[in-house]
Amino acid sequence: MKTTIEWVSVKDGFPEDGYSVAAAVTGRYRVDHCDPPAEISGLEFWVVLHMYFRREHPVEETGEIIENCFVDADYVPRQPLGGTTDEVVTHWTYLPTLPGTNTHHVLGDDVQPALRAVSAD
């Protein structure tokens, strides 16, 4: 199975609120002797991360609301390019659909039949 990824620049728009996406994130590894390893400490990076998009993201510790940000699995928010977060998102794309389907998720009693259907191929 093959899929085509179509990247969208954050300059051209955002995904729908709450959607799970792949996001291209750029920044610089922290200068820290323990994490990450010394050979990449301070290096600039551009990497793809699984994130979800939030029109409004409340920061629990401060009560601040961050608008139009991408949030990773550890609840770290990143703003679009030009934003004030240390790491910023340059591009995003919707995740591909599940194999043999036209949907991004299957829940509950529908999971096993869907898995059997693609396993039979």
CSV table of C-alpha atoms in Angstrom, one decimal:
chain,number,residue,atom,x,y,z
A,1,MET,CA,0.0,0.0,0.0
A,2,LYS,CA,1.2,3.5,-0.9
A,3,THR,CA,0.1,6.9,0.2
A,4,THR,CA,0.9,10.4,-0.9
A,5,ILE,CA,1.6,13.0,1.7
A,6,GLU,CA,0.6,16.6,0.9
A,7,TRP,CA,2.4,19.1,3.3
A,8,VAL,CA,0.6,22.4,4.1
A,9,SER,CA,2.7,25.4,5.1
A,10,VAL,CA,1.5,27.0,8.4
A,11,LYS,CA,1.5,30.2,6.4
A,12,ASP,CA,-1.3,28.8,4.2
A,13,GLY,CA,-3.6,27.6,7.0
A,14,PHE,CA,-4.2,25.2,9.9
A,15,PRO,CA,-5.9,21.8,10.3
A,16,GLU,CA,-9.3,21.5,12.0
A,17,ASP,CA,-9.3,21.9,15.8
A,18,GLY,CA,-8.5,18.7,17.6
A,19,TYR,CA,-7.2,16.8,14.5
A,20,SER,CA,-4.2,14.5,14.8
A,21,VAL,CA,-1.5,15.5,12.3
A,22,ALA,CA,2.1,15.0,11.4
A,23,ALA,CA,4.0,18.3,12.0
A,24,ALA,CA,7.4,19.4,10.7
A,25,VAL,CA,9.0,21.0,13.8
A,26,THR,CA,12.2,23.0,13.8
A,27,GLY,CA,14.3,24.2,16.8
A,28,ARG,CA,17.6,23.6,18.5
A,29,TYR,CA,18.5,20.7,20.9
A,30,ARG,CA,19.0,22.1,24.4
A,31,VAL,CA,22.6,22.6,25.6
A,32,ASP,CA,22.6,20.0,28.4
A,33,HIS,CA,25.2,17.5,29.3
A,34,CYS,CA,22.7,14.7,30.0
A,35,ASP,CA,19.8,15.0,27.6
A,36,PRO,CA,20.3,14.9,24.6
A,37,PRO,CA,23.7,13.2,24.1
A,38,ALA,CA,26.6,15.7,23.9
A,39,GLU,CA,27.2,15.1,20.2
A,40,ILE,CA,23.8,16.7,19.3
A,41,SER,CA,23.6,19.2,22.1
A,42,GLY,CA,22.9,22.7,20.7
A,43,LEU,CA,22.4,21.4,17.1
A,44,GLU,CA,19.5,22.8,15.0
A,45,PHE,CA,16.9,20.2,13.9
A,46,TRP,CA,13.9,19.8,11.7
A,47,VAL,CA,11.9,16.7,12.4
A,48,VAL,CA,8.4,15.2,11.9
A,49,LEU,CA,6.4,14.6,15.1
A,50,HIS,CA,2.9,13.3,15.7
A,51,MET,CA,0.8,16.1,17.2
A,52,TYR,CA,-2.7,17.4,17.4
A,53,PHE,CA,-3.9,20.9,16.6
A,54,ARG,CA,-5.6,23.2,19.1
A,55,ARG,CA,-7.3,26.5,18.3
A,56,GLU,CA,-7.0,27.2,22.1
A,57,HIS,CA,-4.7,25.4,24.4
A,58,PRO,CA,-4.9,26.2,28.1
A,59,VAL,CA,-1.6,26.0,30.0
A,60,GLU,CA,-2.4,24.4,33.4
A,61,GLU,CA,0.5,25.9,35.3
A,62,THR,CA,-0.1,29.5,34.3
A,63,GLY,CA,-3.7,29.7,33.2
A,64,GLU,CA,-2.5,31.2,29.9
A,65,ILE,CA,-4.3,30.3,26.7
A,66,ILE,CA,-2.1,29.6,23.6
A,67,GLU,CA,-4.0,30.1,20.4
A,68,ASN,CA,-3.4,28.1,17.2
A,69,CYS,CA,-0.7,25.6,18.4
A,70,PHE,CA,0.3,22.1,17.8
A,71,VAL,CA,0.6,19.9,20.9
A,72,ASP,CA,2.6,16.6,21.2
A,73,ALA,CA,1.9,13.5,23.3
A,74,ASP,CA,3.7,15.1,26.3
A,75,TYR,CA,1.4,18.1,26.1
A,76,VAL,CA,4.3,20.4,24.8
A,77,PRO,CA,2.7,23.1,22.7
A,78,ARG,CA,4.5,24.5,19.7
A,79,GLN,CA,3.4,27.5,17.8
A,80,PRO,CA,3.5,28.0,14.0
A,81,LEU,CA,6.6,29.5,12.4
A,82,GLY,CA,7.0,33.1,13.7
A,83,GLY,CA,5.5,32.1,17.1
A,84,THR,CA,7.2,32.5,20.5
A,85,THR,CA,7.8,28.8,21.4
A,86,ASP,CA,11.4,27.5,21.3
A,87,GLU,CA,10.4,24.9,18.7
A,88,VAL,CA,8.1,25.9,15.9
A,89,VAL,CA,6.0,24.1,13.3
A,90,THR,CA,6.7,24.9,9.7
A,91,HIS,CA,4.4,22.5,7.9
A,92,TRP,CA,1.7,19.9,8.7
A,93,THR,CA,-0.2,17.1,7.0
A,94,TYR,CA,-3.2,15.0,8.0
A,95,LEU,CA,-2.2,11.5,8.9
A,96,PRO,CA,-2.9,8.8,6.3
A,97,THR,CA,-6.0,6.6,6.6
A,98,LEU,CA,-5.8,3.2,8.2
A,99,PRO,CA,-4.8,0.4,5.7
A,100,GLY,CA,-7.7,-0.6,3.5
A,101,THR,CA,-10.0,2.1,4.9
A,102,ASN,CA,-11.0,5.7,4.3
A,103,THR,CA,-10.9,6.6,8.0
A,104,HIS,CA,-8.2,7.6,10.5
A,105,HIS,CA,-9.6,5.6,13.4
A,106,VAL,CA,-11.7,2.6,14.3
A,107,LEU,CA,-13.1,2.1,17.7
A,108,GLY,CA,-14.7,-0.7,19.8
A,109,ASP,CA,-16.4,-3.7,18.2
A,110,ASP,CA,-15.4,-2.5,14.7
A,111,VAL,CA,-11.7,-2.9,15.3
A,112,GLN,CA,-11.4,-6.7,14.9
A,113,PRO,CA,-13.5,-7.0,11.8
A,114,ALA,CA,-11.4,-4.1,10.2
A,115,LEU,CA,-8.2,-5.9,11.1
A,116,ARG,CA,-9.4,-9.2,9.7
A,117,ALA,CA,-10.5,-7.5,6.5
A,118,VAL,CA,-7.0,-6.1,5.8
A,119,SER,CA,-5.2,-9.2,7.1
A,120,ALA,CA,-7.1,-11.3,4.4
A,121,ASP,CA,-5.4,-9.2,1.6
